[in-house]
Amino acid sequence: MKQKTKNKILVLHGPNLHLLGKREPDIYGRFTLTDINKELKKQAQKNNLAISIVQSNSESVIVDKITKTKYDFLIINPAAYTHTSVAVRDAILGADKPTIEVHLSNIYKREEFRKKSLVSDVVLGVITGLGPNSYFLALDASIRFLKHR
Ligand code: DQA
């Protein structure tokens, strides 16, 4: 019998998220990106999903990943590009894939400039302020979404 191909989730971590663990721990916590990625991979494997996880500080790499790679669902923490990047917004629109925007911190509780996201109105939903759980809940939501679409 022909094997059904696995759904693929792409997780993108934007600029400076490689510094998690040592970067402003009062805001972002003490866990590292490796800790988060390990848990995401475990959760994906349990649910028979393929997962690809990329961190980049470069806007162009992020745009290329969004628009040139194959996936069924995108989970993205655009980090600082959330507030500045028309290119990331346009890439999400261009790729036209179900997408969840995540943030570790609650961007609405912080400086004024962080309250504006250029991507929130072009994604399915936003999870903000729950630390690493923002990612885990996004993955859970993507699993449910893909099952019921
Ligand atoms: C962030 C919030 C952004 O404002 C900030 O620039 C980040 C991380 C978050 O996950 O809380 O780098 O996206």
PDB file of C-alpha atoms and ligand atoms in Angstrom:
ATOM      1  CA  MET A   1       0.000   0.000   0.000  1.00  0.00           C
ATOM      2  CA  LYS A   2       1.237   3.502  -0.818  1.00  0.00           C
ATOM      3  CA  GLN A   3       2.562   5.309   2.271  1.00  0.00           C
ATOM      4  CA  LYS A   4       0.939   8.693   2.910  1.00  0.00           C
ATOM      5  CA  THR A   5       3.607  11.407   2.908  1.00  0.00           C
ATOM      6  CA  LYS A   6       4.131  13.098   6.259  1.00  0.00           C
ATOM      7  CA  ASN A   7       2.974  16.662   6.735  1.00  0.00           C
ATOM      8  CA  LYS A   8       5.938  18.979   7.117  1.00  0.00           C
ATOM      9  CA  ILE A   9       6.192  21.817   9.603  1.00  0.00           C
ATOM     10  CA  LEU A  10       8.702  24.597   9.103  1.00  0.00           C
ATOM     11  CA  VAL A  11       9.767  26.446  12.257  1.00  0.00           C
ATOM     12  CA  LEU A  12      11.633  29.708  11.754  1.00  0.00           C
ATOM     13  CA  HIS A  13      13.391  31.560  14.554  1.00  0.00           C
ATOM     14  CA  GLY A  14      14.384  35.123  13.713  1.00  0.00           C
ATOM     15  CA  PRO A  15      17.308  37.312  14.734  1.00  0.00           C
ATOM     16  CA  ASN A  16      19.030  36.994  18.102  1.00  0.00           C
ATOM     17  CA  LEU A  17      17.020  33.974  19.166  1.00  0.00           C
ATOM     18  CA  HIS A  18      20.257  31.949  19.031  1.00  0.00           C
ATOM     19  CA  LEU A  19      21.145  33.902  22.194  1.00  0.00           C
ATOM     20  CA  LEU A  20      18.281  32.475  24.263  1.00  0.00           C
ATOM     21  CA  GLY A  21      19.457  31.439  27.689  1.00  0.00           C
ATOM     22  CA  LYS A  22      21.843  34.351  28.036  1.00  0.00           C
ATOM     23  CA  ARG A  23      19.882  37.101  26.298  1.00  0.00           C
ATOM     24  CA  GLU A  24      17.821  39.285  28.693  1.00  0.00           C
ATOM     25  CA  PRO A  25      16.806  36.298  30.849  1.00  0.00           C
ATOM     26  CA  ASP A  26      14.294  38.388  32.824  1.00  0.00           C
ATOM     27  CA  ILE A  27      12.299  38.732  29.609  1.00  0.00           C
ATOM     28  CA  TYR A  28      13.128  35.595  27.657  1.00  0.00           C
ATOM     29  CA  GLY A  29      13.944  33.066  30.377  1.00  0.00           C
ATOM     30  CA  ARG A  30      16.921  30.745  30.867  1.00  0.00           C
ATOM     31  CA  PHE A  31      16.100  27.938  28.457  1.00  0.00           C
ATOM     32  CA  THR A  32      18.093  27.772  25.242  1.00  0.00           C
ATOM     33  CA  LEU A  33      16.962  27.478  21.641  1.00  0.00           C
ATOM     34  CA  THR A  34      18.337  23.928  21.666  1.00  0.00           C
ATOM     35  CA  ASP A  35      15.976  23.085  24.559  1.00  0.00           C
ATOM     36  CA  ILE A  36      12.993  24.425  22.600  1.00  0.00           C
ATOM     37  CA  ASN A  37      14.011  22.690  19.380  1.00  0.00           C
ATOM     38  CA  LYS A  38      14.503  19.346  21.144  1.00  0.00           C
ATOM     39  CA  GLU A  39      10.974  19.490  22.542  1.00  0.00           C
ATOM     40  CA  LEU A  40       9.510  20.539  19.176  1.00  0.00           C
ATOM     41  CA  LYS A  41      11.233  17.607  17.458  1.00  0.00           C
ATOM     42  CA  LYS A  42       9.947  15.206  20.115  1.00  0.00           C
ATOM     43  CA  GLN A  43       6.386  16.545  19.749  1.00  0.00           C
ATOM     44  CA  ALA A  44       6.612  16.299  15.936  1.00  0.00           C
ATOM     45  CA  GLN A  45       7.948  12.752  15.998  1.00  0.00           C
ATOM     46  CA  LYS A  46       5.187  11.636  18.362  1.00  0.00           C
ATOM     47  CA  ASN A  47       2.643  12.977  15.882  1.00  0.00           C
ATOM     48  CA  ASN A  48       4.286  11.516  12.798  1.00  0.00           C
ATOM     49  CA  LEU A  49       5.203  14.906  11.351  1.00  0.00           C
ATOM     50  CA  ALA A  50       8.318  15.978   9.513  1.00  0.00           C
ATOM     51  CA  ILE A  51       9.830  19.131  11.010  1.00  0.00           C
ATOM     52  CA  SER A  52      12.514  21.478   9.810  1.00  0.00           C
ATOM     53  CA  ILE A  53      13.831  24.126  12.195  1.00  0.00           C
ATOM     54  CA  VAL A  54      15.960  27.097  11.159  1.00  0.00           C
ATOM     55  CA  GLN A  55      17.299  30.090  13.069  1.00  0.00           C
ATOM     56  CA  SER A  56      18.620  33.011  11.082  1.00  0.00           C
ATOM     57  CA  ASN A  57      19.671  36.560  11.758  1.00  0.00           C
ATOM     58  CA  SER A  58      19.294  37.396   8.100  1.00  0.00           C
ATOM     59  CA  GLU A  59      16.078  38.768   6.639  1.00  0.00           C
ATOM     60  CA  SER A  60      16.941  37.404   3.199  1.00  0.00           C
ATOM     61  CA  VAL A  61      17.500  33.869   4.509  1.00  0.00           C
ATOM     62  CA  ILE A  62      14.143  34.034   6.300  1.00  0.00           C
ATOM     63  CA  VAL A  63      12.381  35.255   3.137  1.00  0.00           C
ATOM     64  CA  ASP A  64      14.046  32.471   1.109  1.00  0.00           C
ATOM     65  CA  LYS A  65      13.005  29.818   3.629  1.00  0.00           C
ATOM     66  CA  ILE A  66       9.411  31.054   3.655  1.00  0.00           C
ATOM     67  CA  THR A  67       9.092  31.241  -0.113  1.00  0.00           C
ATOM     68  CA  LYS A  68      11.469  28.626  -1.522  1.00  0.00           C
ATOM     69  CA  THR A  69      11.136  25.585   0.716  1.00  0.00           C
ATOM     70  CA  LYS A  70       8.372  22.979   0.812  1.00  0.00           C
ATOM     71  CA  TYR A  71       6.192  22.708   3.885  1.00  0.00           C
ATOM     72  CA  ASP A  72       2.559  22.420   4.910  1.00  0.00           C
ATOM     73  CA  PHE A  73       2.521  24.723   7.923  1.00  0.00           C
ATOM     74  CA  LEU A  74       4.771  27.548   9.101  1.00  0.00           C
ATOM     75  CA  ILE A  75       5.488  28.499  12.711  1.00  0.00           C
ATOM     76  CA  ILE A  76       7.509  31.695  12.820  1.00  0.00           C
ATOM     77  CA  ASN A  77       8.958  33.901  15.493  1.00  0.00           C
ATOM     78  CA  PRO A  78      10.133  36.789  13.324  1.00  0.00           C
ATOM     79  CA  ALA A  79      11.699  38.406  16.431  1.00  0.00           C
ATOM     80  CA  ALA A  80      12.732  42.004  15.671  1.00  0.00           C
ATOM     81  CA  TYR A  81      11.611  41.635  12.035  1.00  0.00           C
ATOM     82  CA  THR A  82       8.059  41.375  13.368  1.00  0.00           C
ATOM     83  CA  HIS A  83       8.087  45.121  13.834  1.00  0.00           C
ATOM     84  CA  THR A  84      10.067  46.188  10.774  1.00  0.00           C
ATOM     85  CA  SER A  85       9.901  43.771   7.888  1.00  0.00           C
ATOM     86  CA  VAL A  86       7.566  44.322   4.983  1.00  0.00           C
ATOM     87  CA  ALA A  87       9.688  41.660   3.229  1.00  0.00           C
ATOM     88  CA  VAL A  88       8.778  38.975   5.785  1.00  0.00           C
ATOM     89  CA  ARG A  89       5.117  40.010   5.648  1.00  0.00           C
ATOM     90  CA  ASP A  90       5.133  39.827   1.834  1.00  0.00           C
ATOM     91  CA  ALA A  91       6.899  36.439   1.903  1.00  0.00           C
ATOM     92  CA  ILE A  92       4.185  35.008   4.186  1.00  0.00           C
ATOM     93  CA  LEU A  93       1.516  36.395   1.853  1.00  0.00           C
ATOM     94  CA  GLY A  94       3.360  35.069  -1.199  1.00  0.00           C
ATOM     95  CA  ALA A  95       3.868  31.574   0.233  1.00  0.00           C
ATOM     96  CA  ASP A  96       0.184  31.389   1.130  1.00  0.00           C
ATOM     97  CA  LYS A  97       0.614  28.613   3.726  1.00  0.00           C
ATOM     98  CA  PRO A  98      -1.160  28.355   7.068  1.00  0.00           C
ATOM     99  CA  THR A  99       1.062  30.226   9.511  1.00  0.00           C
ATOM    100  CA  ILE A 100       1.214  30.960  13.230  1.00  0.00           C
ATOM    101  CA  GLU A 101       3.266  33.876  14.558  1.00  0.00           C
ATOM    102  CA  VAL A 102       4.799  33.184  17.969  1.00  0.00           C
ATOM    103  CA  HIS A 103       6.579  35.278  20.559  1.00  0.00           C
ATOM    104  CA  LEU A 104       8.141  34.246  23.843  1.00  0.00           C
ATOM    105  CA  SER A 105       7.354  37.557  25.506  1.00  0.00           C
ATOM    106  CA  ASN A 106       4.012  39.332  25.430  1.00  0.00           C
ATOM    107  CA  ILE A 107       4.719  41.990  22.805  1.00  0.00           C
ATOM    108  CA  TYR A 108       1.677  43.995  23.966  1.00  0.00           C
ATOM    109  CA  LYS A 109       3.123  44.385  27.462  1.00  0.00           C
ATOM    110  CA  ARG A 110       6.420  45.873  26.316  1.00  0.00           C
ATOM    111  CA  GLU A 111       7.726  49.010  24.571  1.00  0.00           C
ATOM    112  CA  GLU A 112       5.325  50.842  22.209  1.00  0.00           C
ATOM    113  CA  PHE A 113       7.346  49.889  19.102  1.00  0.00           C
ATOM    114  CA  ARG A 114       6.855  46.171  19.843  1.00  0.00           C
ATOM    115  CA  LYS A 115       3.072  46.480  19.947  1.00  0.00           C
ATOM    116  CA  LYS A 116       2.914  46.768  16.175  1.00  0.00           C
ATOM    117  CA  SER A 117       3.399  43.526  14.258  1.00  0.00           C
ATOM    118  CA  LEU A 118       3.604  43.709  10.462  1.00  0.00           C
ATOM    119  CA  VAL A 119       2.676  40.050  10.171  1.00  0.00           C
ATOM    120  CA  SER A 120      -0.214  39.502  12.611  1.00  0.00           C
ATOM    121  CA  ASP A 121      -2.917  40.398  10.118  1.00  0.00           C
ATOM    122  CA  VAL A 122      -1.636  38.026   7.433  1.00  0.00           C
ATOM    123  CA  VAL A 123      -1.326  34.869   9.583  1.00  0.00           C
ATOM    124  CA  LEU A 124      -3.873  32.408  10.948  1.00  0.00           C
ATOM    125  CA  GLY A 125      -3.158  33.360  14.534  1.00  0.00           C
ATOM    126  CA  VAL A 126      -0.680  34.725  17.056  1.00  0.00           C
ATOM    127  CA  ILE A 127       0.585  33.175  20.305  1.00  0.00           C
ATOM    128  CA  THR A 128       2.500  35.645  22.444  1.00  0.00           C
ATOM    129  CA  GLY A 129       3.812  35.789  25.991  1.00  0.00           C
ATOM    130  CA  LEU A 130       3.841  32.140  27.030  1.00  0.00           C
ATOM    131  CA  GLY A 131       7.605  31.561  26.831  1.00  0.00           C
ATOM    132  CA  PRO A 132       8.572  28.276  25.136  1.00  0.00           C
ATOM    133  CA  ASN A 133       4.936  27.182  25.471  1.00  0.00           C
ATOM    134  CA  SER A 134       4.130  29.675  22.705  1.00  0.00           C
ATOM    135  CA  TYR A 135       5.998  27.352  20.316  1.00  0.00           C
ATOM    136  CA  PHE A 136       4.613  24.120  21.781  1.00  0.00           C
ATOM    137  CA  LEU A 137       1.026  25.377  21.601  1.00  0.00           C
ATOM    138  CA  ALA A 138       1.612  26.559  18.041  1.00  0.00           C
ATOM    139  CA  LEU A 139       2.824  23.096  17.064  1.00  0.00           C
ATOM    140  CA  ASP A 140      -0.173  21.530  18.796  1.00  0.00           C
ATOM    141  CA  ALA A 141      -2.490  23.913  16.912  1.00  0.00           C
ATOM    142  CA  SER A 142      -0.785  23.089  13.609  1.00  0.00           C
ATOM    143  CA  ILE A 143      -1.303  19.354  14.221  1.00  0.00           C
ATOM    144  CA  ARG A 144      -5.017  19.893  14.873  1.00  0.00           C
ATOM    145  CA  PHE A 145      -5.293  22.220  11.870  1.00  0.00           C
ATOM    146  CA  LEU A 146      -3.657  19.738   9.493  1.00  0.00           C
ATOM    147  CA  LYS A 147      -5.777  16.860  10.802  1.00  0.00           C
ATOM    148  CA  HIS A 148      -9.035  18.698  10.211  1.00  0.00           C
ATOM    149  CA  ARG A 149      -8.402  20.647   7.039  1.00  0.00           C
TER     150      ARG A 149
HETATM  151  C1  DQA B   1      10.273  38.374  20.374  1.00  0.00           C
HETATM  152  C2  DQA B   1       9.747  39.790  20.664  1.00  0.00           C
HETATM  153  C3  DQA B   1      10.409  40.796  19.732  1.00  0.00           C
HETATM  154  O1  DQA B   1       9.920  42.100  20.022  1.00  0.00           O
HETATM  155  C4  DQA B   1      11.903  40.799  19.921  1.00  0.00           C
HETATM  156  O2  DQA B   1      12.528  41.667  19.011  1.00  0.00           O
HETATM  157  C5  DQA B   1      12.507  39.424  19.855  1.00  0.00           C
HETATM  158  C6  DQA B   1      11.792  38.311  20.443  1.00  0.00           C
HETATM  159  C7  DQA B   1       9.723  37.345  21.387  1.00  0.00           C
HETATM  160  O3  DQA B   1       9.820  36.149  21.084  1.00  0.00           O
HETATM  161  O4  DQA B   1       9.253  37.703  22.459  1.00  0.00           O
HETATM  162  O5  DQA B   1      13.623  39.265  19.418  1.00  0.00           O
HETATM  163  O6  DQA B   1       9.829  37.997  19.101  1.00  0.00           O
END
